[in-house]
PDB file of C-alpha atoms in Angstrom:
ATOM      1  CA  MET A 225      26.600  58.128 -56.974  1.00  0.00           C
ATOM      2  CA  GLN A 226      26.328  61.747 -57.965  1.00  0.00           C
ATOM      3  CA  ALA A 227      30.413  61.835 -57.764  1.00  0.00           C
ATOM      4  CA  LEU A 228      30.039  58.848 -60.254  1.00  0.00           C
ATOM      5  CA  GLU A 229      27.469  60.572 -63.173  1.00  0.00           C
ATOM      6  CA  GLN A 230      29.795  63.445 -64.021  1.00  0.00           C
ATOM      7  CA  LYS A 231      32.630  60.785 -64.740  1.00  0.00           C
ATOM      8  CA  TRP A 232      32.570  60.370 -69.021  1.00  0.00           C
ATOM      9  CA  VAL A 233      31.943  57.105 -70.304  1.00  0.00           C
ATOM     10  CA  LEU A 234      34.547  56.708 -72.632  1.00  0.00           C
ATOM     11  CA  SER A 235      34.226  54.675 -76.227  1.00  0.00           C
ATOM     12  CA  CYS A 236      37.314  54.570 -78.287  1.00  0.00           C
ATOM     13  CA  ILE A 237      36.699  54.585 -82.020  1.00  0.00           C
ATOM     14  CA  ASP A 238      38.666  53.640 -84.607  1.00  0.00           C
ATOM     15  CA  GLY A 239      37.639  51.988 -88.355  1.00  0.00           C
ATOM     16  CA  SER A 240      37.452  48.409 -87.169  1.00  0.00           C
ATOM     17  CA  HIS A 241      34.497  46.939 -88.296  1.00  0.00           C
ATOM     18  CA  ILE A 242      33.097  46.284 -84.522  1.00  0.00           C
ATOM     19  CA  SER A 243      33.528  50.392 -84.404  1.00  0.00           C
ATOM     20  CA  ASP A 244      29.674  49.569 -84.286  1.00  0.00           C
ATOM     21  CA  ALA A 245      29.233  47.745 -81.642  1.00  0.00           C
ATOM     22  CA  VAL A 246      31.533  49.947 -79.346  1.00  0.00           C
ATOM     23  CA  ALA A 247      29.861  53.102 -80.156  1.00  0.00           C
ATOM     24  CA  ASP A 248      25.695  50.959 -79.656  1.00  0.00           C
ATOM     25  CA  TYR A 249      27.127  49.040 -75.729  1.00  0.00           C
ATOM     26  CA  SER A 250      29.008  52.637 -74.745  1.00  0.00           C
ATOM     27  CA  ALA A 251      25.909  54.051 -75.899  1.00  0.00           C
ATOM     28  CA  TRP A 252      23.468  51.371 -73.119  1.00  0.00           C
ATOM     29  CA  ILE A 253      26.320  51.680 -70.164  1.00  0.00           C
ATOM     30  CA  ALA A 254      26.363  56.019 -71.003  1.00  0.00           C
ATOM     31  CA  GLY A 255      22.467  55.696 -70.628  1.00  0.00           C
ATOM     32  CA  LYS A 256      21.906  53.204 -67.888  1.00  0.00           C
ATOM     33  CA  VAL A 257      24.891  54.184 -65.184  1.00  0.00           C
ATOM     34  CA  ASN A 258      23.288  58.113 -66.009  1.00  0.00           C
ATOM     35  CA  SER A 259      26.693  59.267 -67.815  1.00  0.00           C
ATOM     36  CA  PRO A 260      28.251  61.633 -69.906  1.00  0.00           C
ATOM     37  CA  LEU A 261      29.875  59.897 -73.339  1.00  0.00           C
ATOM     38  CA  GLU A 262      32.381  61.034 -74.658  1.00  0.00           C
ATOM     39  CA  LEU A 263      33.451  59.160 -78.211  1.00  0.00           C
ATOM     40  CA  VAL A 264      37.563  58.961 -78.745  1.00  0.00           C
ATOM     41  CA  HIS A 265      39.646  58.759 -81.620  1.00  0.00           C
ATOM     42  CA  SER A 266      43.534  58.438 -81.548  1.00  0.00           C
ATOM     43  CA  ILE A 267      45.514  59.346 -84.288  1.00  0.00           C
ATOM     44  CA  GLU A 268      48.735  57.501 -84.659  1.00  0.00           C
ATOM     45  CA  HIS A 269      51.826  59.308 -84.913  1.00  0.00           C
ATOM     46  CA  SER A 270      53.604  58.581 -88.612  1.00  0.00           C
ATOM     47  CA  MET A 271      56.384  56.164 -87.739  1.00  0.00           C
ATOM     48  CA  LEU A 272      57.994  57.911 -91.621  1.00  0.00           C
ATOM     49  CA  LEU A 273      60.642  60.114 -90.638  1.00  0.00           C
ATOM     50  CA  GLU A 274      62.120  58.002 -88.865  1.00  0.00           C
ATOM     51  CA  HIS A 275      64.102  56.314 -91.997  1.00  0.00           C
ATOM     52  CA  THR A 276      65.862  58.840 -92.265  1.00  0.00           C
ATOM     53  CA  SER A 277      68.081  57.766 -89.391  1.00  0.00           C
ATOM     54  CA  ARG A 278      68.354  54.437 -91.110  1.00  0.00           C
ATOM     55  CA  SER A 279      70.055  55.975 -93.960  1.00  0.00           C
ATOM     56  CA  GLY A 280      73.142  55.276 -93.463  1.00  0.00           C
ATOM     57  CA  ASN A 281      75.036  55.393 -96.946  1.00  0.00           C
ATOM     58  CA  LEU A 282      72.501  59.383 -97.852  1.00  0.00           C
ATOM     59  CA  THR A 283      75.144  61.880 -98.328  1.00  0.00           C
ATOM     60  CA  PRO A 284      74.480  64.745 -96.049  1.00  0.00           C
ATOM     61  CA  ASN A 285      72.140  66.974 -98.613  1.00  0.00           C
ATOM     62  CA  MET A 286      70.825  63.672-100.281  1.00  0.00           C
ATOM     63  CA  ARG A 287      69.565  63.103 -95.728  1.00  0.00           C
ATOM     64  CA  GLU A 288      68.395  67.078 -95.687  1.00  0.00           C
ATOM     65  CA  HIS A 289      65.756  66.625 -98.893  1.00  0.00           C
ATOM     66  CA  LEU A 290      64.559  62.561 -98.104  1.00  0.00           C
ATOM     67  CA  SER A 291      64.038  64.730 -94.495  1.00  0.00           C
ATOM     68  CA  LYS A 292      62.044  67.256 -96.112  1.00  0.00           C
ATOM     69  CA  THR A 293      60.243  65.235 -98.601  1.00  0.00           C
ATOM     70  CA  LEU A 294      58.802  62.739 -95.665  1.00  0.00           C
ATOM     71  CA  ALA A 295      57.817  65.423 -93.699  1.00  0.00           C
ATOM     72  CA  GLU A 296      55.319  66.708 -96.450  1.00  0.00           C
ATOM     73  CA  ASP A 297      54.109  63.510 -96.873  1.00  0.00           C
ATOM     74  CA  GLU A 298      54.017  63.190 -93.577  1.00  0.00           C
ATOM     75  CA  GLN A 299      52.027  66.239 -92.568  1.00  0.00           C
ATOM     76  CA  LYS A 300      49.558  65.006 -95.619  1.00  0.00           C
ATOM     77  CA  GLU A 301      49.345  61.646 -93.890  1.00  0.00           C
ATOM     78  CA  SER A 302      47.949  63.466 -90.513  1.00  0.00           C
ATOM     79  CA  LYS A 303      45.680  65.679 -92.634  1.00  0.00           C
ATOM     80  CA  ALA A 304      44.099  62.300 -94.122  1.00  0.00           C
ATOM     81  CA  LEU A 305      43.641  60.790 -90.608  1.00  0.00           C
ATOM     82  CA  ILE A 306      42.461  63.727 -88.720  1.00  0.00           C
ATOM     83  CA  ALA A 307      39.794  63.838 -91.723  1.00  0.00           C
ATOM     84  CA  ALA A 308      39.665  60.393 -91.092  1.00  0.00           C
ATOM     85  CA  GLY A 309      39.280  60.134 -87.723  1.00  0.00           C
ATOM     86  CA  LYS A 310      36.410  63.085 -87.712  1.00  0.00           C
ATOM     87  CA  GLU A 311      34.075  61.487 -89.858  1.00  0.00           C
ATOM     88  CA  MET A 312      34.690  57.974 -87.904  1.00  0.00           C
ATOM     89  CA  LEU A 313      34.113  60.534 -84.737  1.00  0.00           C
ATOM     90  CA  GLU A 314      30.263  61.860 -86.684  1.00  0.00           C
ATOM     91  CA  LYS A 315      29.498  58.525 -88.275  1.00  0.00           C
ATOM     92  CA  ALA A 316      29.638  57.156 -83.811  1.00  0.00           C
ATOM     93  CA  LYS A 317      27.937  60.223 -82.915  1.00  0.00           C
ATOM     94  CA  GLN A 318      25.165  59.769 -85.703  1.00  0.00           C
ATOM     95  CA  ARG A 319      24.533  56.725 -84.236  1.00  0.00           C
ATOM     96  CA  VAL A 320      24.024  57.114 -80.381  1.00  0.00           C
ATOM     97  CA  ASP A 321      21.963  59.931 -81.027  1.00  0.00           C
ATOM     98  CA  GLY A 322      19.119  58.325 -80.769  1.00  0.00           C
ATOM     99  CA  SER A 323      19.852  57.429 -76.871  1.00  0.00           C
ATOM    100  CA  ALA A 324      18.550  59.251 -74.361  1.00  0.00           C
ATOM    101  CA  LEU A 325      22.104  60.815 -72.891  1.00  0.00           C
ATOM    102  CA  LYS A 326      23.066  62.646 -70.879  1.00  0.00           C
ATOM    103  CA  GLU A 327      25.554  64.322 -73.251  1.00  0.00           C
ATOM    104  CA  VAL A 328      27.391  62.991 -76.012  1.00  0.00           C
ATOM    105  CA  ILE A 329      30.782  65.113 -77.297  1.00  0.00           C
ATOM    106  CA  THR A 330      33.861  63.848 -79.894  1.00  0.00           C
ATOM    107  CA  ARG A 331      37.529  64.483 -79.313  1.00  0.00           C
ATOM    108  CA  GLN A 332      40.207  63.135 -81.363  1.00  0.00           C
ATOM    109  CA  ARG A 333      43.793  62.689 -79.415  1.00  0.00           C
ATOM    110  CA  HIS A 334      46.801  62.289 -80.306  1.00  0.00           C
ATOM    111  CA  GLY A 335      49.525  59.242 -80.095  1.00  0.00           C
ATOM    112  CA  GLY A 336      48.778  55.603 -78.970  1.00  0.00           C
ATOM    113  CA  VAL A 337      45.752  54.585 -78.060  1.00  0.00           C
ATOM    114  CA  ALA A 338      46.841  53.567 -74.451  1.00  0.00           C
ATOM    115  CA  GLU A 339      48.533  56.903 -74.345  1.00  0.00           C
ATOM    116  CA  ALA A 340      45.363  58.658 -74.738  1.00  0.00           C
ATOM    117  CA  ILE A 341      43.410  56.621 -72.616  1.00  0.00           C
ATOM    118  CA  LYS A 342      45.708  57.107 -69.440  1.00  0.00           C
ATOM    119  CA  ASP A 343      45.838  60.891 -70.074  1.00  0.00           C
ATOM    120  CA  LEU A 344      41.986  61.089 -69.461  1.00  0.00           C
ATOM    121  CA  GLU A 345      42.105  58.369 -66.587  1.00  0.00           C
ATOM    122  CA  ASP A 346      40.896  60.840 -63.562  1.00  0.00           C
ATOM    123  CA  GLU A 347      37.265  61.343 -65.692  1.00  0.00           C
ATOM    124  CA  ILE A 348      36.627  57.956 -66.842  1.00  0.00           C
ATOM    125  CA  ARG A 349      33.720  55.903 -65.301  1.00  0.00           C
ATOM    126  CA  VAL A 350      33.938  53.478 -67.570  1.00  0.00           C
ATOM    127  CA  LEU A 351      36.579  52.274 -70.433  1.00  0.00           C
ATOM    128  CA  VAL A 352      34.602  50.982 -74.004  1.00  0.00           C
ATOM    129  CA  ILE A 353      37.209  49.641 -76.531  1.00  0.00           C
ATOM    130  CA  GLY A 354      37.390  47.219 -78.927  1.00  0.00           C
ATOM    131  CA  VAL A 355      38.883  43.382 -78.275  1.00  0.00           C
ATOM    132  CA  ARG A 356      40.841  44.425 -81.716  1.00  0.00           C
ATOM    133  CA  GLY A 357      41.733  47.275 -83.428  1.00  0.00           C
ATOM    134  CA  GLU A 358      41.493  47.366 -87.658  1.00  0.00           C
ATOM    135  CA  ASP A 359      44.653  46.572 -87.967  1.00  0.00           C
ATOM    136  CA  HIS A 360      43.566  42.954 -86.597  1.00  0.00           C
ATOM    137  CA  GLU A 361      39.874  43.226 -87.422  1.00  0.00           C
ATOM    138  CA  GLN A 362      41.187  40.008 -89.549  1.00  0.00           C
ATOM    139  CA  ASP A 363      42.581  37.843 -86.675  1.00  0.00           C
ATOM    140  CA  GLU A 364      39.969  36.262 -84.408  1.00  0.00           C
ATOM    141  CA  THR A 365      42.016  34.550 -83.167  1.00  0.00           C
ATOM    142  CA  ARG A 366      44.397  37.563 -81.768  1.00  0.00           C
ATOM    143  CA  ILE A 367      43.561  40.087 -78.999  1.00  0.00           C
ATOM    144  CA  GLY A 368      44.943  43.972 -79.735  1.00  0.00           C
ATOM    145  CA  ALA A 369      48.255  45.293 -79.207  1.00  0.00           C
ATOM    146  CA  GLN A 370      46.899  47.989 -77.513  1.00  0.00           C
ATOM    147  CA  ILE A 371      44.912  45.774 -74.774  1.00  0.00           C
ATOM    148  CA  GLU A 372      47.088  44.893 -73.044  1.00  0.00           C
ATOM    149  CA  GLU A 373      48.908  47.687 -72.614  1.00  0.00           C
ATOM    150  CA  THR A 374      45.851  49.775 -71.981  1.00  0.00           C
ATOM    151  CA  ILE A 375      45.068  46.717 -68.422  1.00  0.00           C
ATOM    152  CA  ARG A 376      47.666  47.210 -67.040  1.00  0.00           C
ATOM    153  CA  SER A 377      48.091  50.650 -67.845  1.00  0.00           C
ATOM    154  CA  LEU A 378      44.711  52.047 -66.600  1.00  0.00           C
ATOM    155  CA  HIS A 379      42.656  51.684 -63.515  1.00  0.00           C
ATOM    156  CA  ARG A 380      39.470  51.925 -64.220  1.00  0.00           C
ATOM    157  CA  PRO A 381      36.496  49.380 -65.545  1.00  0.00           C
ATOM    158  CA  ILE A 382      36.795  48.526 -68.445  1.00  0.00           C
ATOM    159  CA  PHE A 383      34.416  47.000 -71.651  1.00  0.00           C
ATOM    160  CA  ILE A 384      35.996  45.068 -74.413  1.00  0.00           C
ATOM    161  CA  VAL A 385      34.009  44.223 -76.756  1.00  0.00           C
ATOM    162  CA  ASN A 386      34.689  40.944 -79.070  1.00  0.00           C
ATOM    163  CA  GLY A 387      31.350  41.314 -81.216  1.00  0.00           C
ATOM    164  CA  ASP A 388      28.034  42.739 -82.325  1.00  0.00           C
ATOM    165  CA  PHE A 389      25.671  44.722 -79.631  1.00  0.00           C
ATOM    166  CA  LYS A 390      22.881  42.958 -78.168  1.00  0.00           C
ATOM    167  CA  GLU A 391      21.398  44.446 -75.238  1.00  0.00           C
ATOM    168  CA  PRO A 392      22.674  41.872 -72.278  1.00  0.00           C
ATOM    169  CA  LYS A 393      19.916  40.744 -69.696  1.00  0.00           C
ATOM    170  CA  SER A 394      22.420  37.936 -67.730  1.00  0.00           C
ATOM    171  CA  LEU A 395      25.946  38.397 -66.710  1.00  0.00           C
ATOM    172  CA  MET A 396      28.330  35.810 -65.687  1.00  0.00           C
ATOM    173  CA  LEU A 397      31.078  37.153 -62.705  1.00  0.00           C
ATOM    174  CA  ALA A 398      33.498  34.715 -62.147  1.00  0.00           C
ATOM    175  CA  TYR A 399      34.359  35.034 -58.702  1.00  0.00           C
ATOM    176  CA  ASN A 400      37.323  34.074 -55.744  1.00  0.00           C
ATOM    177  CA  ARG A 401      39.187  35.739 -52.797  1.00  0.00           C
ATOM    178  CA  SER A 402      40.868  38.130 -55.462  1.00  0.00           C
ATOM    179  CA  GLU A 403      40.763  41.896 -54.517  1.00  0.00           C
ATOM    180  CA  GLY A 404      39.762  42.704 -58.166  1.00  0.00           C
ATOM    181  CA  ALA A 405      36.727  39.476 -57.245  1.00  0.00           C
ATOM    182  CA  GLU A 406      35.368  41.938 -54.145  1.00  0.00           C
ATOM    183  CA  LYS A 407      35.261  44.770 -55.775  1.00  0.00           C
ATOM    184  CA  ALA A 408      33.458  43.268 -59.767  1.00  0.00           C
ATOM    185  CA  LEU A 409      31.163  41.717 -56.806  1.00  0.00           C
ATOM    186  CA  GLN A 410      30.271  45.240 -54.729  1.00  0.00           C
ATOM    187  CA  MET A 411      30.548  46.781 -58.608  1.00  0.00           C
ATOM    188  CA  VAL A 412      27.395  44.110 -59.204  1.00  0.00           C
ATOM    189  CA  ALA A 413      25.489  45.177 -55.981  1.00  0.00           C
ATOM    190  CA  GLU A 414      25.514  48.754 -56.299  1.00  0.00           C
ATOM    191  CA  SER A 415      26.041  49.844 -59.748  1.00  0.00           C
ATOM    192  CA  PRO A 416      22.765  50.739 -62.279  1.00  0.00           C
ATOM    193  CA  LEU A 417      24.232  49.190 -64.482  1.00  0.00           C
ATOM    194  CA  TYR A 418      23.010  45.596 -63.513  1.00  0.00           C
ATOM    195  CA  ARG A 419      20.135  46.144 -61.963  1.00  0.00           C
ATOM    196  CA  ASP A 420      17.067  43.504 -63.328  1.00  0.00           C
ATOM    197  CA  MET A 421      19.714  41.323 -64.959  1.00  0.00           C
ATOM    198  CA  ASP A 422      19.590  37.609 -64.646  1.00  0.00           C
ATOM    199  CA  VAL A 423      23.726  37.112 -62.291  1.00  0.00           C
ATOM    200  CA  HIS A 424      25.194  33.535 -62.077  1.00  0.00           C
ATOM    201  CA  VAL A 425      28.439  33.936 -59.367  1.00  0.00           C
ATOM    202  CA  VAL A 426      30.649  30.842 -60.113  1.00  0.00           C
ATOM    203  CA  THR A 427      34.117  30.265 -58.779  1.00  0.00           C
ATOM    204  CA  ALA A 428      36.319  27.405 -59.635  1.00  0.00           C
ATOM    205  CA  SER A 429      38.500  25.569 -57.245  1.00  0.00           C
ATOM    206  CA  ASP A 430      39.424  22.081 -55.800  1.00  0.00           C
ATOM    207  CA  LYS A 431      38.103  22.850 -52.674  1.00  0.00           C
ATOM    208  CA  PRO A 432      34.694  22.330 -52.340  1.00  0.00           C
ATOM    209  CA  SER A 433      34.379  24.010 -48.671  1.00  0.00           C
ATOM    210  CA  GLU A 434      36.035  26.803 -49.343  1.00  0.00           C
ATOM    211  CA  ALA A 435      34.296  27.235 -52.268  1.00  0.00           C
ATOM    212  CA  LYS A 436      30.914  27.524 -51.270  1.00  0.00           C
ATOM    213  CA  ALA A 437      31.683  29.580 -48.452  1.00  0.00           C
ATOM    214  CA  LEU A 438      33.047  32.007 -51.018  1.00  0.00           C
ATOM    215  CA  LEU A 439      29.810  31.259 -53.406  1.00  0.00           C
ATOM    216  CA  ASP A 440      27.279  31.965 -49.795  1.00  0.00           C
ATOM    217  CA  LYS A 441      28.892  35.057 -48.985  1.00  0.00           C
ATOM    218  CA  ALA A 442      29.233  36.729 -53.039  1.00  0.00           C
ATOM    219  CA  GLY A 443      25.377  35.586 -52.668  1.00  0.00           C
ATOM    220  CA  ASP A 444      24.334  37.174 -49.392  1.00  0.00           C
ATOM    221  CA  THR A 445      25.843  40.285 -50.837  1.00  0.00           C
ATOM    222  CA  LEU A 446      23.491  40.293 -53.720  1.00  0.00           C
ATOM    223  CA  LYS A 447      20.267  39.413 -51.982  1.00  0.00           C
ATOM    224  CA  ALA A 448      20.555  42.347 -49.819  1.00  0.00           C
ATOM    225  CA  ALA A 449      21.198  44.270 -52.653  1.00  0.00           C
ATOM    226  CA  GLY A 450      17.502  42.922 -54.320  1.00  0.00           C
ATOM    227  CA  PHE A 451      19.611  39.751 -56.731  1.00  0.00           C
ATOM    228  CA  ASP A 452      18.179  36.275 -56.824  1.00  0.00           C
ATOM    229  CA  PRO A 453      21.738  34.999 -57.784  1.00  0.00           C
ATOM    230  CA  THR A 454      22.025  31.716 -59.106  1.00  0.00           C
ATOM    231  CA  LEU A 455      25.716  30.364 -57.702  1.00  0.00           C
ATOM    232  CA  ALA A 456      28.026  27.469 -59.286  1.00  0.00           C
ATOM    233  CA  HIS A 457      31.489  25.948 -58.096  1.00  0.00           C
ATOM    234  CA  LEU A 458      32.891  24.571 -61.156  1.00  0.00           C
ATOM    235  CA  ASP A 459      35.250  21.373 -60.831  1.00  0.00           C
ATOM    236  CA  GLY A 460      38.671  20.822 -63.946  1.00  0.00           C
ATOM    237  CA  ASP A 461      40.139  23.777 -65.993  1.00  0.00           C
ATOM    238  CA  ALA A 462      39.454  27.187 -64.812  1.00  0.00           C
ATOM    239  CA  GLN A 463      39.930  28.787 -68.419  1.00  0.00           C
ATOM    240  CA  GLN A 464      37.711  26.021 -70.104  1.00  0.00           C
ATOM    241  CA  ALA A 465      34.756  25.179 -67.130  1.00  0.00           C
ATOM    242  CA  LEU A 466      34.415  29.583 -66.992  1.00  0.00           C
ATOM    243  CA  LEU A 467      33.433  28.830 -70.904  1.00  0.00           C
ATOM    244  CA  ASP A 468      31.765  26.326 -70.737  1.00  0.00           C
ATOM    245  CA  TYR A 469      29.004  27.464 -68.289  1.00  0.00           C
ATOM    246  CA  GLN A 470      28.990  30.923 -70.219  1.00  0.00           C
ATOM    247  CA  ASN A 471      27.773  29.022 -73.832  1.00  0.00           C
ATOM    248  CA  GLU A 472      25.529  26.267 -71.663  1.00  0.00           C
ATOM    249  CA  HIS A 473      23.461  29.109 -69.799  1.00  0.00           C
ATOM    250  CA  ASP A 474      24.357  32.157 -72.843  1.00  0.00           C
ATOM    251  CA  LEU A 475      24.891  34.882 -70.626  1.00  0.00           C
ATOM    252  CA  ASP A 476      25.431  37.800 -72.053  1.00  0.00           C
ATOM    253  CA  MET A 477      28.649  38.955 -70.898  1.00  0.00           C
ATOM    254  CA  THR A 478      31.500  38.348 -67.906  1.00  0.00           C
ATOM    255  CA  VAL A 479      32.421  40.500 -65.489  1.00  0.00           C
ATOM    256  CA  MET A 480      35.411  39.525 -63.367  1.00  0.00           C
ATOM    257  CA  GLY A 481      38.572  41.356 -61.474  1.00  0.00           C
ATOM    258  CA  ALA A 482      42.030  41.508 -62.289  1.00  0.00           C
ATOM    259  CA  PHE A 483      42.944  38.453 -60.377  1.00  0.00           C
ATOM    260  CA  ASN A 484      46.385  37.877 -58.588  1.00  0.00           C
ATOM    261  CA  HIS A 485      46.443  34.598 -56.994  1.00  0.00           C
ATOM    262  CA  GLY A 486      44.443  31.384 -57.353  1.00  0.00           C
ATOM    263  CA  LYS A 487      43.180  29.263 -60.400  1.00  0.00           C
ATOM    264  CA  LEU A 488      41.461  32.641 -62.459  1.00  0.00           C
ATOM    265  CA  ARG A 489      44.930  34.569 -62.057  1.00  0.00           C
ATOM    266  CA  SER A 490      46.782  35.685 -65.874  1.00  0.00           C
ATOM    267  CA  LEU A 491      44.109  37.494 -66.760  1.00  0.00           C
ATOM    268  CA  PHE A 492      44.682  39.201 -69.706  1.00  0.00           C
ATOM    269  CA  PHE A 493      48.484  38.238 -70.061  1.00  0.00           C
ATOM    270  CA  GLY A 494      47.638  34.076 -70.709  1.00  0.00           C
ATOM    271  CA  SER A 495      45.852  31.565 -72.658  1.00  0.00           C
ATOM    272  CA  PHE A 496      42.411  32.471 -69.987  1.00  0.00           C
ATOM    273  CA  THR A 497      41.979  35.895 -72.209  1.00  0.00           C
ATOM    274  CA  LEU A 498      42.443  34.299 -75.973  1.00  0.00           C
ATOM    275  CA  LYS A 499      39.981  31.931 -74.520  1.00  0.00           C
ATOM    276  CA  MET A 500      37.322  33.636 -73.759  1.00  0.00           C
ATOM    277  CA  LEU A 501      37.524  36.716 -76.022  1.00  0.00           C
ATOM    278  CA  ALA A 502      38.670  34.741 -79.429  1.00  0.00           C
ATOM    279  CA  HIS A 503      35.874  31.557 -78.821  1.00  0.00           C
ATOM    280  CA  ASN A 504      32.918  33.370 -78.447  1.00  0.00           C
ATOM    281  CA  ARG A 505      31.445  36.242 -79.033  1.00  0.00           C
ATOM    282  CA  LYS A 506      30.564  37.963 -76.056  1.00  0.00           C
ATOM    283  CA  PRO A 507      31.976  40.975 -74.012  1.00  0.00           C
ATOM    284  CA  LEU A 508      34.161  41.388 -70.936  1.00  0.00           C
ATOM    285  CA  LEU A 509      33.809  43.491 -68.150  1.00  0.00           C
ATOM    286  CA  LEU A 510      36.892  43.748 -66.703  1.00  0.00           C
ATOM    287  CA  ILE A 511      37.575  45.648 -63.003  1.00  0.00           C
ATOM    288  CA  ARG A 512      40.648  47.050 -62.034  1.00  0.00           C
TER     289      ARG A 512
END
């Protein structure tokens, strides 16, 4: 556990309205698990100079002049983005300063979000990121362009924020026989993040006897860790059943593994994620 406490809760800050909630959830997680917090802003490289390669009718002198002009514009743009990013990070740091955290630092990175996060993977304990960034924040049916790439490349727990902060007091653990789901179960049982939470273990299956055995096993693990879990077997379409169950019981967050098979496969690469994230405002913790 001490080794884990040396790793960082990494918080992705951008200019979207959800950044405040990302900072709030990041501070909550860092405080609960006694880890330092790193607030990160990624600066995308400008695409201005690419236009010169598409200007086939220009003479060499014209192209040289255009390249110089665009390079100057790109430099100005970069300076403006760096300044804006520093302001975002300072605002986020001030927001979490009232929390009793081990340490808080800020960092700017150049390049895409997924690329920047992958470079920091070894020092990450949990990644906290908004479901959509500034470019897509007005479209609540879309997942941010960088999310899928980040999840494909990062093998760390990823906490995805899609609404205003509310300290979680309850959770739904979506459970099946996959390796990711087993990791999620062990994390709930062992991590101080979930201590004192009301835990619902839910599985979707058309085989009741197998579902009961699966739930009983998960229940035994959690009871041994001091929890008193609610166990639920759902019928019908797994995607809608899980969403309905969470809404019916007003559970504050969902924890699940990156499922590879069964009814719950295709997390984040199909309609299931869209439903879970577009039709409620509860965060999701994805375990790889």
